[in-house]
């Protein structure tokens, strides 16, 4: 069975660096044999989350949450704004609250890889914030993460990633999300946290420092 990996993120900028790095990670997932789909927050144009509007949420919201729910794994990417995730990314995560009434609820047992893009050196703060959301949605974050620091120096004028080490890290993250999702889907008895931890160690040994 071919797995489906969904990328969620980007920013509202026309030339979004967080969307560009997400695309590279999705390429890695595709190279590992998965089908991939990008949920670009700029294109989705989600309204602000309001719990009172869940019953009549617009089609773009319903399409997004169904795509996330049906995925075998996900890749999340956000820029760092004022030490945290962007408002548009947090808003998308807030809409996933609608999955709480499902069975299983939320993003139960999905494997998620985390990416951030920061102009400075503190991109890991974004990853830490996203990990809290992963837990609340009952999913599993692969501990190997890719915080892209000083992102302005990582990209060429064309918008392509020009740092080969960062590109390799992103592709390997995509590959690992596929591998772990496939492993967990094949054997429900596999300890989830142990498998994710081992994935982090395995990728960490194979990626050069950027």
Short mmCIF file of C-alpha atoms in Angstrom, two decimals:
data_model
loop_
_atom_site.label_atom_id
_atom_site.label_comp_id
_atom_site.label_asym_id
_atom_site.label_seq_id
_atom_site.Cartn_x
_atom_site.Cartn_y
_atom_site.Cartn_z
CA UNK A 1 0.00 0.00 0.00
CA UNK A 2 1.36 3.43 -0.93
CA UNK A 3 1.46 5.83 2.01
CA UNK A 4 0.28 9.41 1.76
CA UNK A 5 2.32 12.16 3.39
CA UNK A 6 0.77 15.61 3.71
CA UNK A 7 2.80 18.78 4.16
CA UNK A 8 1.16 21.62 6.10
CA UNK A 9 2.68 25.05 6.38
CA UNK A 10 4.39 27.92 4.69
CA UNK A 11 3.69 31.56 5.35
CA UNK A 12 1.51 34.18 3.69
CA UNK A 13 4.50 35.63 1.84
CA UNK A 14 4.57 35.11 -1.91
CA UNK A 15 8.12 33.72 -1.70
CA UNK A 16 7.82 31.75 1.54
CA UNK A 17 11.03 30.10 2.74
CA UNK A 18 9.15 27.83 5.13
CA UNK A 19 7.07 26.61 2.19
CA UNK A 20 10.22 26.06 0.11
CA UNK A 21 11.87 23.87 2.76
CA UNK A 22 8.62 21.98 3.22
CA UNK A 23 8.59 21.20 -0.50
CA UNK A 24 12.11 19.75 -0.26
CA UNK A 25 11.09 17.50 2.63
CA UNK A 26 8.05 16.35 0.64
CA UNK A 27 10.39 15.50 -2.23
CA UNK A 28 12.25 13.24 0.18
CA UNK A 29 9.00 11.55 1.15
CA UNK A 30 8.10 11.06 -2.52
CA UNK A 31 11.54 9.58 -3.20
CA UNK A 32 10.83 7.08 -0.41
CA UNK A 33 7.75 5.88 -2.29
CA UNK A 34 4.94 7.93 -0.77
CA UNK A 35 2.35 10.03 -2.51
CA UNK A 36 2.56 13.60 -1.24
CA UNK A 37 0.31 16.64 -1.02
CA UNK A 38 1.17 20.19 0.01
CA UNK A 39 -1.34 22.22 2.00
CA UNK A 40 -0.01 25.71 1.36
CA UNK A 41 -1.42 28.12 3.94
CA UNK A 42 -1.18 31.04 1.53
CA UNK A 43 -3.42 29.25 -0.98
CA UNK A 44 -5.84 27.84 1.61
CA UNK A 45 -6.82 31.29 2.90
CA UNK A 46 -8.35 29.83 6.05
CA UNK A 47 -10.66 32.06 8.10
CA UNK A 48 -9.79 32.63 11.74
CA UNK A 49 -10.79 29.70 13.91
CA UNK A 50 -13.98 30.23 15.89
CA UNK A 51 -15.44 27.27 17.84
CA UNK A 52 -18.92 28.65 17.22
CA UNK A 53 -18.43 28.21 13.46
CA UNK A 54 -17.35 24.56 13.47
CA UNK A 55 -20.77 23.33 12.37
CA UNK A 56 -20.74 25.52 9.28
CA UNK A 57 -17.02 25.65 8.55
CA UNK A 58 -16.24 26.63 4.93
CA UNK A 59 -15.22 24.08 2.33
CA UNK A 60 -11.53 25.02 2.46
CA UNK A 61 -11.43 24.19 6.18
CA UNK A 62 -13.23 20.89 5.73
CA UNK A 63 -10.95 19.89 2.87
CA UNK A 64 -7.88 20.67 4.96
CA UNK A 65 -8.95 18.73 8.03
CA UNK A 66 -10.06 15.70 5.97
CA UNK A 67 -6.72 15.69 4.13
CA UNK A 68 -4.83 15.81 7.43
CA UNK A 69 -7.01 13.14 9.03
CA UNK A 70 -6.65 10.70 6.15
CA UNK A 71 -2.86 11.11 5.87
CA UNK A 72 -0.51 8.35 6.97
CA UNK A 73 2.02 10.95 8.06
CA UNK A 74 2.65 14.68 7.92
CA UNK A 75 5.38 17.27 7.63
CA UNK A 76 4.82 20.61 9.33
CA UNK A 77 6.76 23.79 8.55
CA UNK A 78 6.41 27.27 10.00
CA UNK A 79 8.46 30.46 10.00
CA UNK A 80 9.46 31.92 13.35
CA UNK A 81 7.53 35.05 14.22
CA UNK A 82 8.39 36.68 17.56
CA UNK A 83 9.74 33.46 19.02
CA UNK A 84 6.85 31.21 18.01
CA UNK A 85 4.94 29.78 15.05
CA UNK A 86 3.20 32.10 12.63
CA UNK A 87 -0.39 33.08 13.27
CA UNK A 88 -1.51 31.41 10.03
CA UNK A 89 0.08 28.11 11.04
CA UNK A 90 -1.41 28.19 14.54
CA UNK A 91 -4.80 29.01 13.04
CA UNK A 92 -4.63 25.91 10.82
CA UNK A 93 -3.76 23.76 13.83
CA UNK A 94 -6.65 25.29 15.78
CA UNK A 95 -9.09 24.20 13.06
CA UNK A 96 -7.92 20.59 13.57
CA UNK A 97 -9.81 20.79 16.86
CA UNK A 98 -12.81 19.73 14.79
CA UNK A 99 -11.30 16.23 14.60
CA UNK A 100 -11.85 15.69 18.33
CA UNK A 101 -15.22 14.02 17.79
CA UNK A 102 -13.84 11.43 15.34
CA UNK A 103 -13.02 7.83 16.19
CA UNK A 104 -10.09 7.67 16.53
CA UNK A 105 -9.91 11.33 17.47
CA UNK A 106 -7.65 14.09 16.20
CA UNK A 107 -4.51 12.87 14.32
CA UNK A 108 -4.34 9.66 16.33
CA UNK A 109 -1.00 7.82 15.81
CA UNK A 110 0.06 9.83 12.75
CA UNK A 111 3.80 10.39 12.41
CA UNK A 112 4.82 14.03 11.98
CA UNK A 113 8.15 15.59 10.99
CA UNK A 114 8.80 19.16 12.15
CA UNK A 115 10.58 21.98 10.29
CA UNK A 116 11.10 25.64 11.06
CA UNK A 117 12.62 28.52 9.13
CA UNK A 118 14.10 31.40 11.10
CA UNK A 119 15.92 34.53 10.05
CA UNK A 120 18.03 34.28 13.21
CA UNK A 121 19.45 31.37 15.17
CA UNK A 122 16.51 30.35 17.38
CA UNK A 123 14.39 28.21 15.05
CA UNK A 124 14.19 25.41 17.59
CA UNK A 125 11.69 27.48 19.59
CA UNK A 126 9.21 27.01 16.74
CA UNK A 127 9.80 23.27 16.68
CA UNK A 128 9.21 23.05 20.43
CA UNK A 129 5.91 24.91 20.04
CA UNK A 130 4.80 22.60 17.24
CA UNK A 131 5.67 19.54 19.30
CA UNK A 132 3.21 20.59 22.00
CA UNK A 133 0.51 20.71 19.32
CA UNK A 134 1.52 17.29 17.99
CA UNK A 135 1.03 15.80 21.44
CA UNK A 136 -2.31 17.50 21.97
CA UNK A 137 -3.49 16.06 18.63
CA UNK A 138 -2.40 12.56 19.77
CA UNK A 139 0.19 12.17 17.04
CA UNK A 140 3.89 11.24 17.20
CA UNK A 141 6.68 13.65 16.35
CA UNK A 142 9.88 12.19 14.97
CA UNK A 143 12.49 13.64 17.38
CA UNK A 144 14.88 14.33 14.52
CA UNK A 145 13.82 17.83 13.44
CA UNK A 146 15.12 20.41 10.97
CA UNK A 147 15.26 23.97 12.36
CA UNK A 148 16.62 26.01 9.45
CA UNK A 149 18.46 28.90 11.11
CA UNK A 150 19.52 32.09 9.31
CA UNK A 151 17.29 31.06 6.46
CA UNK A 152 18.16 34.04 4.28
CA UNK A 153 21.56 32.47 3.61
CA UNK A 154 20.16 29.05 2.77
CA UNK A 155 18.31 30.07 -0.40
CA UNK A 156 19.41 31.15 -3.85
CA UNK A 157 17.76 34.10 -5.58
CA UNK A 158 15.53 31.58 -7.38
CA UNK A 159 14.11 30.45 -4.04
CA UNK A 160 15.75 27.03 -4.25
CA UNK A 161 17.65 25.67 -1.27
CA UNK A 162 21.33 26.25 -2.03
CA UNK A 163 22.79 24.73 1.14
CA UNK A 164 23.36 21.06 0.28
CA UNK A 165 23.61 19.96 3.92
CA UNK A 166 20.24 21.54 4.75
CA UNK A 167 18.71 20.01 1.63
CA UNK A 168 19.95 16.57 2.68
CA UNK A 169 18.55 17.03 6.19
CA UNK A 170 15.13 17.98 4.81
CA UNK A 171 15.03 15.06 2.39
CA UNK A 172 16.06 12.61 5.07
CA UNK A 173 13.35 13.90 7.38
CA UNK A 174 10.78 13.23 4.64
CA UNK A 175 12.18 9.75 4.09
CA UNK A 176 12.11 8.95 7.80
CA UNK A 177 8.50 10.04 8.21
CA UNK A 178 7.61 7.58 5.44
CA UNK A 179 9.71 4.79 6.93
CA UNK A 180 8.34 5.20 10.45
CA UNK A 181 4.74 5.59 9.25
CA UNK A 182 5.11 2.43 7.20
CA UNK A 183 6.60 0.54 10.13
CA UNK A 184 3.89 1.62 12.57
CA UNK A 185 1.12 0.94 10.07
CA UNK A 186 2.41 -2.56 9.43
CA UNK A 187 2.72 -3.58 13.09
CA UNK A 188 0.37 -1.97 15.61
CA UNK A 189 2.33 -3.58 18.47
CA UNK A 190 5.46 -1.51 17.75
CA UNK A 191 6.18 0.92 20.63
CA UNK A 192 5.52 4.31 18.99
CA UNK A 193 7.89 6.43 21.04
CA UNK A 194 10.73 3.93 20.80
CA UNK A 195 10.43 3.75 17.03
CA UNK A 196 10.43 7.55 16.70
CA UNK A 197 13.43 7.86 19.01
CA UNK A 198 15.38 5.28 17.02
CA UNK A 199 14.54 7.16 13.82
CA UNK A 200 16.05 10.31 15.29
CA UNK A 201 19.27 8.53 16.22
CA UNK A 202 19.54 6.83 12.83
CA UNK A 203 19.10 10.04 10.85
CA UNK A 204 21.32 12.03 13.19
CA UNK A 205 24.22 9.67 12.45
CA UNK A 206 23.82 10.01 8.70
CA UNK A 207 23.47 13.79 8.28
CA UNK A 208 26.50 16.07 8.07
CA UNK A 209 26.58 19.30 10.04
CA UNK A 210 25.39 22.33 8.10
#
